[in-house]
Each structure stands twice: as C-alpha cells, then as structure tokens.
Amino acid sequence: MTEDAGSTTLHGAGDRPSAWVCRWGGGLPPDADVIDVACGGGRHARWFAARGCRVLAVDRDSRIRSTLGGVPGITCEVADLETGTWPFASRTFDCVVVTNYLHRPLLPSLVGAVADGGLFVYETFAVGNERFGKPSNPDFLLRPGELLAAVAGQLRVLGYEDVMVDEPRPAMIQRIAARREPGRGPA
Ligand SMILES: C[S@@+](CC[C@H](N)C(=O)[O-])C[C@H]1O[C@@H](n2cnc3c(N)ncnc32)[C@H](O)[C@@H]1O
C-alpha cells in the first residue's frame, strides 16, 4: 500500500527512471527477466524493456493493461500483492526491482524471487521522511538498516544508501542493490 493513493493518475507515469535503478540495472544482459513490483506508470518497466529485457510489470491498478500492455517486452499482471500469498512463488527473476512501494510482509518473497546470479534493486522512502511530507506513516517508511537486514545471509550487498535527497523533492530514501551469488540458489 502507499499513503498517497487516491491520485487519478498512475503513479510514476511520465517520470524518469531512478538513477539508482539505472546504475545497477544497466549491467544486466539484454535478455534478462525482470519483475517491476508495484510498477505504477511503468518508468522502470519501460526502461528495462527498451534495453531488451523481458519485463513482468505488476500492479493492483488495472490501468497498467492499457498503459503498458502494448509495450514490446512488457507483460502486465494485475494483482493485489497485499492479500494472500506472493503470486510468483514458482518463478525467479534476473532482476527484482521495487521503487516507492513498501509492504513489509513481502520482503522475504521479493528477496526469494531473485534468481541465481540475479539482482535485487530496491529504493523507497525511509524513516525521517515524515519531516518532508508523505509518506509519513511508519508502515510505509523503511527503518534504519531494514533493507540490509532483508537480504542478510542471502544476497551480497553491492550498494546501499540511507540518505536525504533533494531531487525530485526533499525526501529520506533508503536503497539497496544486492546480488545472489551464483551457485547459492534461491532461498
Ligand atoms: C508510488 S507508486 C510507485 C510506482 C513505481 N514503482 C514508481 O516508482 O514509479 C506505488 C504503486 O504501488 C501500487 N500498489 C499499492 N498497493 C498495492 C498492492 N496492494 N498491490 C499491488 N500494487 C500496489 C500502486 O497502485 C502504485 O502504482
């Protein structure tokens, strides 16, 4: 869930992809399988698909069917990720990307969805963001070290930040890029 729900436009529509996602995702092979979790307007799904990746774009908002459904390389799946079990338990992905979305109970499934040798790229708001506006509900703000704890013992951390940013607006952000070491297999 996200606190700023209620907008009439798809979140992220028209936005530029995150520099963090581009930095780490840019190293993927062109035919990689990517899942964009809570994809919104699909800024990352589109960016990966433009690079030749096969992208599964998932959101509960059915408008993704019309906004992303016709984009080459993107498959859309409308799903509420907060009711019941993770719908992609039988699959793993070369890259699991999540931005500006947090539903804590999903974290183990998201980490578990990273394929052998695959990447986990996550960026969302962190504790302290309440000083700047929404999201301010602690349910939607990562606690210090929370992404590190989520991957501990499973993925090797390539990059991690817990920082205040100024762009596109002042915010507290936590982000991680981590890899499942080849040969260790999914959790
Ligand atoms: C702030 S937007 C972020 C969109 C995109 N990840 C980005 O950064 O541009 C949050 C997205 O989470 C989706 N979302 C919220 N609750 C959800 C749920 N229970 N299941 C699936 N998607 C959900 C919303 O529909 C929305 O598109």
PDB file of C-alpha atoms and ligand atoms in Angstrom:
ATOM      1  CA  MET A   1       0.000   0.000   0.000  1.00  0.00           C
ATOM      2  CA  THR A   2       1.100   3.564  -0.394  1.00  0.00           C
ATOM      3  CA  GLU A   3      -0.069   6.560   1.555  1.00  0.00           C
ATOM      4  CA  ASP A   4      -0.555   8.832  -1.398  1.00  0.00           C
ATOM      5  CA  ALA A   5      -3.124   6.581  -3.055  1.00  0.00           C
ATOM      6  CA  GLY A   6      -6.076   8.484  -4.379  1.00  0.00           C
ATOM      7  CA  SER A   7      -4.412  10.202  -7.242  1.00  0.00           C
ATOM      8  CA  THR A   8      -6.288   9.874 -10.521  1.00  0.00           C
ATOM      9  CA  THR A   9      -3.096   9.288 -12.469  1.00  0.00           C
ATOM     10  CA  LEU A  10      -0.937   6.216 -12.396  1.00  0.00           C
ATOM     11  CA  HIS A  11       1.952   6.782 -10.013  1.00  0.00           C
ATOM     12  CA  GLY A  12       5.215   7.260 -11.761  1.00  0.00           C
ATOM     13  CA  ALA A  13       3.633   7.868 -15.159  1.00  0.00           C
ATOM     14  CA  GLY A  14       5.884  10.050 -17.228  1.00  0.00           C
ATOM     15  CA  ASP A  15       8.598  10.109 -14.583  1.00  0.00           C
ATOM     16  CA  ARG A  16      12.202   9.478 -15.404  1.00  0.00           C
ATOM     17  CA  PRO A  17      13.645   6.206 -14.160  1.00  0.00           C
ATOM     18  CA  SER A  18      15.517   6.305 -10.887  1.00  0.00           C
ATOM     19  CA  ALA A  19      19.255   6.874 -11.259  1.00  0.00           C
ATOM     20  CA  TRP A  20      19.783   4.065  -8.727  1.00  0.00           C
ATOM     21  CA  VAL A  21      17.828   1.599 -10.839  1.00  0.00           C
ATOM     22  CA  CYS A  22      19.662   2.650 -13.992  1.00  0.00           C
ATOM     23  CA  ARG A  23      23.040   2.424 -12.296  1.00  0.00           C
ATOM     24  CA  TRP A  24      22.578  -1.172 -11.202  1.00  0.00           C
ATOM     25  CA  GLY A  25      20.136  -2.396 -13.822  1.00  0.00           C
ATOM     26  CA  GLY A  26      22.395  -1.185 -16.615  1.00  0.00           C
ATOM     27  CA  GLY A  27      24.682  -4.161 -16.073  1.00  0.00           C
ATOM     28  CA  LEU A  28      22.033  -6.765 -16.809  1.00  0.00           C
ATOM     29  CA  PRO A  29      22.249  -8.800 -20.013  1.00  0.00           C
ATOM     30  CA  PRO A  30      19.762  -7.572 -22.631  1.00  0.00           C
ATOM     31  CA  ASP A  31      17.545 -10.660 -22.449  1.00  0.00           C
ATOM     32  CA  ALA A  32      17.225 -10.647 -18.656  1.00  0.00           C
ATOM     33  CA  ASP A  33      13.942 -11.464 -16.936  1.00  0.00           C
ATOM     34  CA  VAL A  34      12.877  -8.530 -14.788  1.00  0.00           C
ATOM     35  CA  ILE A  35       9.927  -8.040 -12.458  1.00  0.00           C
ATOM     36  CA  ASP A  36       8.852  -4.468 -11.706  1.00  0.00           C
ATOM     37  CA  VAL A  37       6.846  -4.773  -8.491  1.00  0.00           C
ATOM     38  CA  ALA A  38       4.107  -2.163  -7.963  1.00  0.00           C
ATOM     39  CA  CYS A  39       5.172  -0.707 -11.295  1.00  0.00           C
ATOM     40  CA  GLY A  40       2.730   2.215 -11.418  1.00  0.00           C
ATOM     41  CA  GLY A  41       3.225   4.164 -14.640  1.00  0.00           C
ATOM     42  CA  GLY A  42       5.993   1.753 -15.548  1.00  0.00           C
ATOM     43  CA  ARG A  43       9.003   4.063 -15.752  1.00  0.00           C
ATOM     44  CA  HIS A  44      11.285   1.148 -14.872  1.00  0.00           C
ATOM     45  CA  ALA A  45       9.388  -1.497 -16.811  1.00  0.00           C
ATOM     46  CA  ARG A  46       9.736   0.695 -19.903  1.00  0.00           C
ATOM     47  CA  TRP A  47      13.417   1.389 -19.257  1.00  0.00           C
ATOM     48  CA  PHE A  48      14.268  -2.291 -18.918  1.00  0.00           C
ATOM     49  CA  ALA A  49      12.112  -3.291 -21.890  1.00  0.00           C
ATOM     50  CA  ALA A  50      13.822  -0.663 -24.053  1.00  0.00           C
ATOM     51  CA  ARG A  51      17.098  -2.408 -23.224  1.00  0.00           C
ATOM     52  CA  GLY A  52      15.728  -5.718 -24.487  1.00  0.00           C
ATOM     53  CA  CYS A  53      14.750  -7.236 -21.141  1.00  0.00           C
ATOM     54  CA  ARG A  54      11.595  -9.316 -20.697  1.00  0.00           C
ATOM     55  CA  VAL A  55       9.645  -7.439 -18.062  1.00  0.00           C
ATOM     56  CA  LEU A  56       6.772  -8.578 -15.882  1.00  0.00           C
ATOM     57  CA  ALA A  57       5.065  -5.393 -14.702  1.00  0.00           C
ATOM     58  CA  VAL A  58       2.830  -5.938 -11.680  1.00  0.00           C
ATOM     59  CA  ASP A  59       0.425  -3.558 -10.013  1.00  0.00           C
ATOM     60  CA  ARG A  60      -3.032  -3.710  -8.490  1.00  0.00           C
ATOM     61  CA  ASP A  61      -4.100  -0.832 -10.714  1.00  0.00           C
ATOM     62  CA  SER A  62      -5.738  -2.355 -13.785  1.00  0.00           C
ATOM     63  CA  ARG A  63      -4.861   0.712 -15.836  1.00  0.00           C
ATOM     64  CA  ILE A  64      -1.434  -0.856 -16.424  1.00  0.00           C
ATOM     65  CA  ARG A  65      -3.161  -3.035 -19.016  1.00  0.00           C
ATOM     66  CA  SER A  66      -3.818  -0.026 -21.207  1.00  0.00           C
ATOM     67  CA  THR A  67      -0.688   1.976 -20.357  1.00  0.00           C
ATOM     68  CA  LEU A  68       1.861  -0.844 -20.543  1.00  0.00           C
ATOM     69  CA  GLY A  69       0.101  -3.763 -22.181  1.00  0.00           C
ATOM     70  CA  GLY A  70       1.118  -2.850 -25.710  1.00  0.00           C
ATOM     71  CA  VAL A  71       4.744  -2.084 -24.951  1.00  0.00           C
ATOM     72  CA  PRO A  72       7.080  -4.632 -26.578  1.00  0.00           C
ATOM     73  CA  GLY A  73       8.854  -6.708 -23.972  1.00  0.00           C
ATOM     74  CA  ILE A  74       6.384  -5.952 -21.174  1.00  0.00           C
ATOM     75  CA  THR A  75       3.851  -8.421 -19.808  1.00  0.00           C
ATOM     76  CA  CYS A  76       1.325  -6.951 -17.395  1.00  0.00           C
ATOM     77  CA  GLU A  77      -0.129  -8.678 -14.389  1.00  0.00           C
ATOM     78  CA  VAL A  78      -2.820  -7.001 -12.325  1.00  0.00           C
ATOM     79  CA  ALA A  79      -2.537  -8.303  -8.783  1.00  0.00           C
ATOM     80  CA  ASP A  80      -3.114  -7.095  -5.266  1.00  0.00           C
ATOM     81  CA  LEU A  81       0.164  -8.010  -3.595  1.00  0.00           C
ATOM     82  CA  GLU A  82      -1.126  -7.454  -0.090  1.00  0.00           C
ATOM     83  CA  THR A  83      -3.825 -10.082   0.095  1.00  0.00           C
ATOM     84  CA  GLY A  84      -2.647 -13.626   0.433  1.00  0.00           C
ATOM     85  CA  THR A  85       0.443 -15.241  -0.928  1.00  0.00           C
ATOM     86  CA  TRP A  86       3.076 -13.943  -3.331  1.00  0.00           C
ATOM     87  CA  PRO A  87       1.661 -14.874  -6.765  1.00  0.00           C
ATOM     88  CA  PHE A  88       5.005 -15.634  -8.434  1.00  0.00           C
ATOM     89  CA  ALA A  89       6.377 -18.162  -5.967  1.00  0.00           C
ATOM     90  CA  SER A  90       7.191 -20.627  -8.739  1.00  0.00           C
ATOM     91  CA  ARG A  91       9.393 -18.120 -10.592  1.00  0.00           C
ATOM     92  CA  THR A  92      12.679 -16.341 -10.138  1.00  0.00           C
ATOM     93  CA  PHE A  93      13.945 -13.262 -11.959  1.00  0.00           C
ATOM     94  CA  ASP A  94      17.299 -11.898 -13.079  1.00  0.00           C
ATOM     95  CA  CYS A  95      16.271  -8.616 -11.516  1.00  0.00           C
ATOM     96  CA  VAL A  96      13.647  -7.760  -8.926  1.00  0.00           C
ATOM     97  CA  VAL A  97      13.033  -4.023  -8.915  1.00  0.00           C
ATOM     98  CA  VAL A  98      10.857  -2.160  -6.420  1.00  0.00           C
ATOM     99  CA  THR A  99      10.618   1.598  -6.082  1.00  0.00           C
ATOM    100  CA  ASN A 100       8.429   3.853  -3.976  1.00  0.00           C
ATOM    101  CA  TYR A 101       6.466   0.966  -2.546  1.00  0.00           C
ATOM    102  CA  LEU A 102       6.650  -0.924   0.735  1.00  0.00           C
ATOM    103  CA  HIS A 103       4.612  -3.770   2.116  1.00  0.00           C
ATOM    104  CA  ARG A 104       6.896  -5.286   4.766  1.00  0.00           C
ATOM    105  CA  PRO A 105       5.460  -8.808   4.710  1.00  0.00           C
ATOM    106  CA  LEU A 106       6.508  -9.087   1.045  1.00  0.00           C
ATOM    107  CA  LEU A 107      10.214  -8.552   1.656  1.00  0.00           C
ATOM    108  CA  PRO A 108      11.131 -12.253   2.102  1.00  0.00           C
ATOM    109  CA  SER A 109       9.239 -13.204  -1.074  1.00  0.00           C
ATOM    110  CA  LEU A 110      10.896 -10.416  -3.039  1.00  0.00           C
ATOM    111  CA  VAL A 111      14.377 -11.466  -1.944  1.00  0.00           C
ATOM    112  CA  GLY A 112      13.471 -15.098  -2.611  1.00  0.00           C
ATOM    113  CA  ALA A 113      12.439 -14.185  -6.160  1.00  0.00           C
ATOM    114  CA  VAL A 114      15.998 -13.221  -7.126  1.00  0.00           C
ATOM    115  CA  ALA A 115      17.490 -15.873  -9.416  1.00  0.00           C
ATOM    116  CA  ASP A 116      20.916 -17.365  -9.063  1.00  0.00           C
ATOM    117  CA  GLY A 117      23.278 -14.577 -10.091  1.00  0.00           C
ATOM    118  CA  GLY A 118      20.376 -12.122 -10.175  1.00  0.00           C
ATOM    119  CA  LEU A 119      19.956  -8.615  -8.807  1.00  0.00           C
ATOM    120  CA  PHE A 120      17.720  -7.081  -6.163  1.00  0.00           C
ATOM    121  CA  VAL A 121      17.236  -3.338  -6.630  1.00  0.00           C
ATOM    122  CA  TYR A 122      15.032  -1.551  -4.122  1.00  0.00           C
ATOM    123  CA  GLU A 123      14.532   2.143  -3.416  1.00  0.00           C
ATOM    124  CA  THR A 124      11.849   3.718  -1.292  1.00  0.00           C
ATOM    125  CA  PHE A 125      11.167   6.196   1.483  1.00  0.00           C
ATOM    126  CA  ALA A 126      12.774   5.825   4.868  1.00  0.00           C
ATOM    127  CA  VAL A 127      12.145   6.892   8.434  1.00  0.00           C
ATOM    128  CA  GLY A 128      12.679  10.641   8.639  1.00  0.00           C
ATOM    129  CA  ASN A 129      10.626  11.286   5.512  1.00  0.00           C
ATOM    130  CA  GLU A 130       7.745  12.402   7.724  1.00  0.00           C
ATOM    131  CA  ARG A 131       9.653  15.699   8.131  1.00  0.00           C
ATOM    132  CA  PHE A 132       9.146  16.414   4.453  1.00  0.00           C
ATOM    133  CA  GLY A 133       5.622  15.161   3.817  1.00  0.00           C
ATOM    134  CA  LYS A 134       4.126  11.902   2.613  1.00  0.00           C
ATOM    135  CA  PRO A 135       4.593   9.071   3.014  1.00  0.00           C
ATOM    136  CA  SER A 136       4.747   9.715   6.747  1.00  0.00           C
ATOM    137  CA  ASN A 137       3.014   6.587   8.027  1.00  0.00           C
ATOM    138  CA  PRO A 138       5.701   4.348   9.610  1.00  0.00           C
ATOM    139  CA  ASP A 139       4.200   1.372   7.769  1.00  0.00           C
ATOM    140  CA  PHE A 140       5.451   2.892   4.532  1.00  0.00           C
ATOM    141  CA  LEU A 141       8.886   4.014   5.748  1.00  0.00           C
ATOM    142  CA  LEU A 142      11.924   1.746   5.895  1.00  0.00           C
ATOM    143  CA  ARG A 143      13.614   1.556   9.283  1.00  0.00           C
ATOM    144  CA  PRO A 144      17.374   2.107   9.535  1.00  0.00           C
ATOM    145  CA  GLY A 145      19.154  -0.886   8.050  1.00  0.00           C
ATOM    146  CA  GLU A 146      15.917  -2.618   7.091  1.00  0.00           C
ATOM    147  CA  LEU A 147      16.917  -3.426   3.504  1.00  0.00           C
ATOM    148  CA  LEU A 148      20.286  -4.707   4.699  1.00  0.00           C
ATOM    149  CA  ALA A 149      18.504  -6.965   7.164  1.00  0.00           C
ATOM    150  CA  ALA A 150      16.138  -8.188   4.440  1.00  0.00           C
ATOM    151  CA  VAL A 151      18.991  -9.539   2.304  1.00  0.00           C
ATOM    152  CA  ALA A 152      21.332 -10.608   5.094  1.00  0.00           C
ATOM    153  CA  GLY A 153      22.686 -14.125   4.625  1.00  0.00           C
ATOM    154  CA  GLN A 154      21.111 -14.421   1.177  1.00  0.00           C
ATOM    155  CA  LEU A 155      22.416 -11.724  -1.155  1.00  0.00           C
ATOM    156  CA  ARG A 156      25.721  -9.903  -1.426  1.00  0.00           C
ATOM    157  CA  VAL A 157      25.290  -6.166  -0.988  1.00  0.00           C
ATOM    158  CA  LEU A 158      26.710  -4.183  -3.905  1.00  0.00           C
ATOM    159  CA  GLY A 159      25.466  -0.786  -2.817  1.00  0.00           C
ATOM    160  CA  TYR A 160      23.382   0.679  -0.020  1.00  0.00           C
ATOM    161  CA  GLU A 161      22.380   4.191   0.992  1.00  0.00           C
ATOM    162  CA  ASP A 162      20.152   5.699   3.643  1.00  0.00           C
ATOM    163  CA  VAL A 163      20.186   9.344   2.704  1.00  0.00           C
ATOM    164  CA  MET A 164      18.357  12.608   2.347  1.00  0.00           C
ATOM    165  CA  VAL A 165      17.839  13.596  -1.272  1.00  0.00           C
ATOM    166  CA  ASP A 166      16.840  16.948  -2.755  1.00  0.00           C
ATOM    167  CA  GLU A 167      15.526  15.723  -6.115  1.00  0.00           C
ATOM    168  CA  PRO A 168      12.834  15.413  -7.337  1.00  0.00           C
ATOM    169  CA  ARG A 169      11.872  16.798  -3.915  1.00  0.00           C
ATOM    170  CA  PRO A 170      13.392  16.628  -0.423  1.00  0.00           C
ATOM    171  CA  ALA A 171      12.933  13.114   0.962  1.00  0.00           C
ATOM    172  CA  MET A 172      14.557  10.437   3.073  1.00  0.00           C
ATOM    173  CA  ILE A 173      15.385   7.448   0.907  1.00  0.00           C
ATOM    174  CA  GLN A 174      16.849   4.034   1.545  1.00  0.00           C
ATOM    175  CA  ARG A 175      18.122   1.974  -1.377  1.00  0.00           C
ATOM    176  CA  ILE A 176      19.972  -1.201  -1.990  1.00  0.00           C
ATOM    177  CA  ALA A 177      21.446  -3.210  -4.830  1.00  0.00           C
ATOM    178  CA  ALA A 178      22.367  -6.791  -3.992  1.00  0.00           C
ATOM    179  CA  ARG A 179      23.211  -9.943  -5.902  1.00  0.00           C
ATOM    180  CA  ARG A 180      22.548 -13.606  -5.273  1.00  0.00           C
ATOM    181  CA  GLU A 181      25.959 -15.140  -5.651  1.00  0.00           C
ATOM    182  CA  PRO A 182      25.978 -17.686  -8.472  1.00  0.00           C
ATOM    183  CA  GLY A 183      25.682 -21.177  -7.094  1.00  0.00           C
ATOM    184  CA  ARG A 184      23.889 -20.234  -3.908  1.00  0.00           C
ATOM    185  CA  GLY A 185      20.424 -20.653  -5.444  1.00  0.00           C
ATOM    186  CA  PRO A 186      17.180 -19.034  -4.343  1.00  0.00           C
ATOM    187  CA  ALA A 187      16.452 -19.023  -0.628  1.00  0.00           C
TER     188      ALA A 187
HETATM  189  C1  LIG B   1       4.106   5.462  -5.517  1.00  0.00           C
HETATM  190  S1  LIG B   1       3.633   4.325  -6.753  1.00  0.00           S
HETATM  191  C2  LIG B   1       5.215   3.763  -7.351  1.00  0.00           C
HETATM  192  C3  LIG B   1       5.164   3.313  -8.780  1.00  0.00           C
HETATM  193  C4  LIG B   1       6.502   2.886  -9.391  1.00  0.00           C
HETATM  194  N1  LIG B   1       7.100   1.786  -8.663  1.00  0.00           N
HETATM  195  C5  LIG B   1       7.460   4.041  -9.483  1.00  0.00           C
HETATM  196  O1  LIG B   1       8.322   4.186  -8.624  1.00  0.00           O
HETATM  197  O2  LIG B   1       7.316   4.836 -10.427  1.00  0.00           O
HETATM  198  C6  LIG B   1       3.060   2.915  -5.823  1.00  0.00           C
HETATM  199  C7  LIG B   1       2.378   1.858  -6.651  1.00  0.00           C
HETATM  200  O3  LIG B   1       2.071   0.776  -5.803  1.00  0.00           O
HETATM  201  C8  LIG B   1       0.859   0.206  -6.249  1.00  0.00           C
HETATM  202  N2  LIG B   1       0.271  -0.551  -5.167  1.00  0.00           N
HETATM  203  C9  LIG B   1      -0.171  -0.078  -3.979  1.00  0.00           C
HETATM  204  N3  LIG B   1      -0.699  -1.062  -3.247  1.00  0.00           N
HETATM  205  C10 LIG B   1      -0.581  -2.193  -3.994  1.00  0.00           C
HETATM  206  C11 LIG B   1      -0.954  -3.548  -3.788  1.00  0.00           C
HETATM  207  N4  LIG B   1      -1.578  -3.924  -2.683  1.00  0.00           N
HETATM  208  N5  LIG B   1      -0.684  -4.456  -4.746  1.00  0.00           N
HETATM  209  C12 LIG B   1      -0.087  -4.075  -5.900  1.00  0.00           C
HETATM  210  N6  LIG B   1       0.292  -2.812  -6.155  1.00  0.00           N
HETATM  211  C13 LIG B   1       0.033  -1.879  -5.214  1.00  0.00           C
HETATM  212  C14 LIG B   1       0.031   1.431  -6.638  1.00  0.00           C
HETATM  213  O4  LIG B   1      -1.043   1.054  -7.493  1.00  0.00           O
HETATM  214  C15 LIG B   1       1.063   2.296  -7.285  1.00  0.00           C
HETATM  215  O5  LIG B   1       1.114   2.096  -8.677  1.00  0.00           O
END
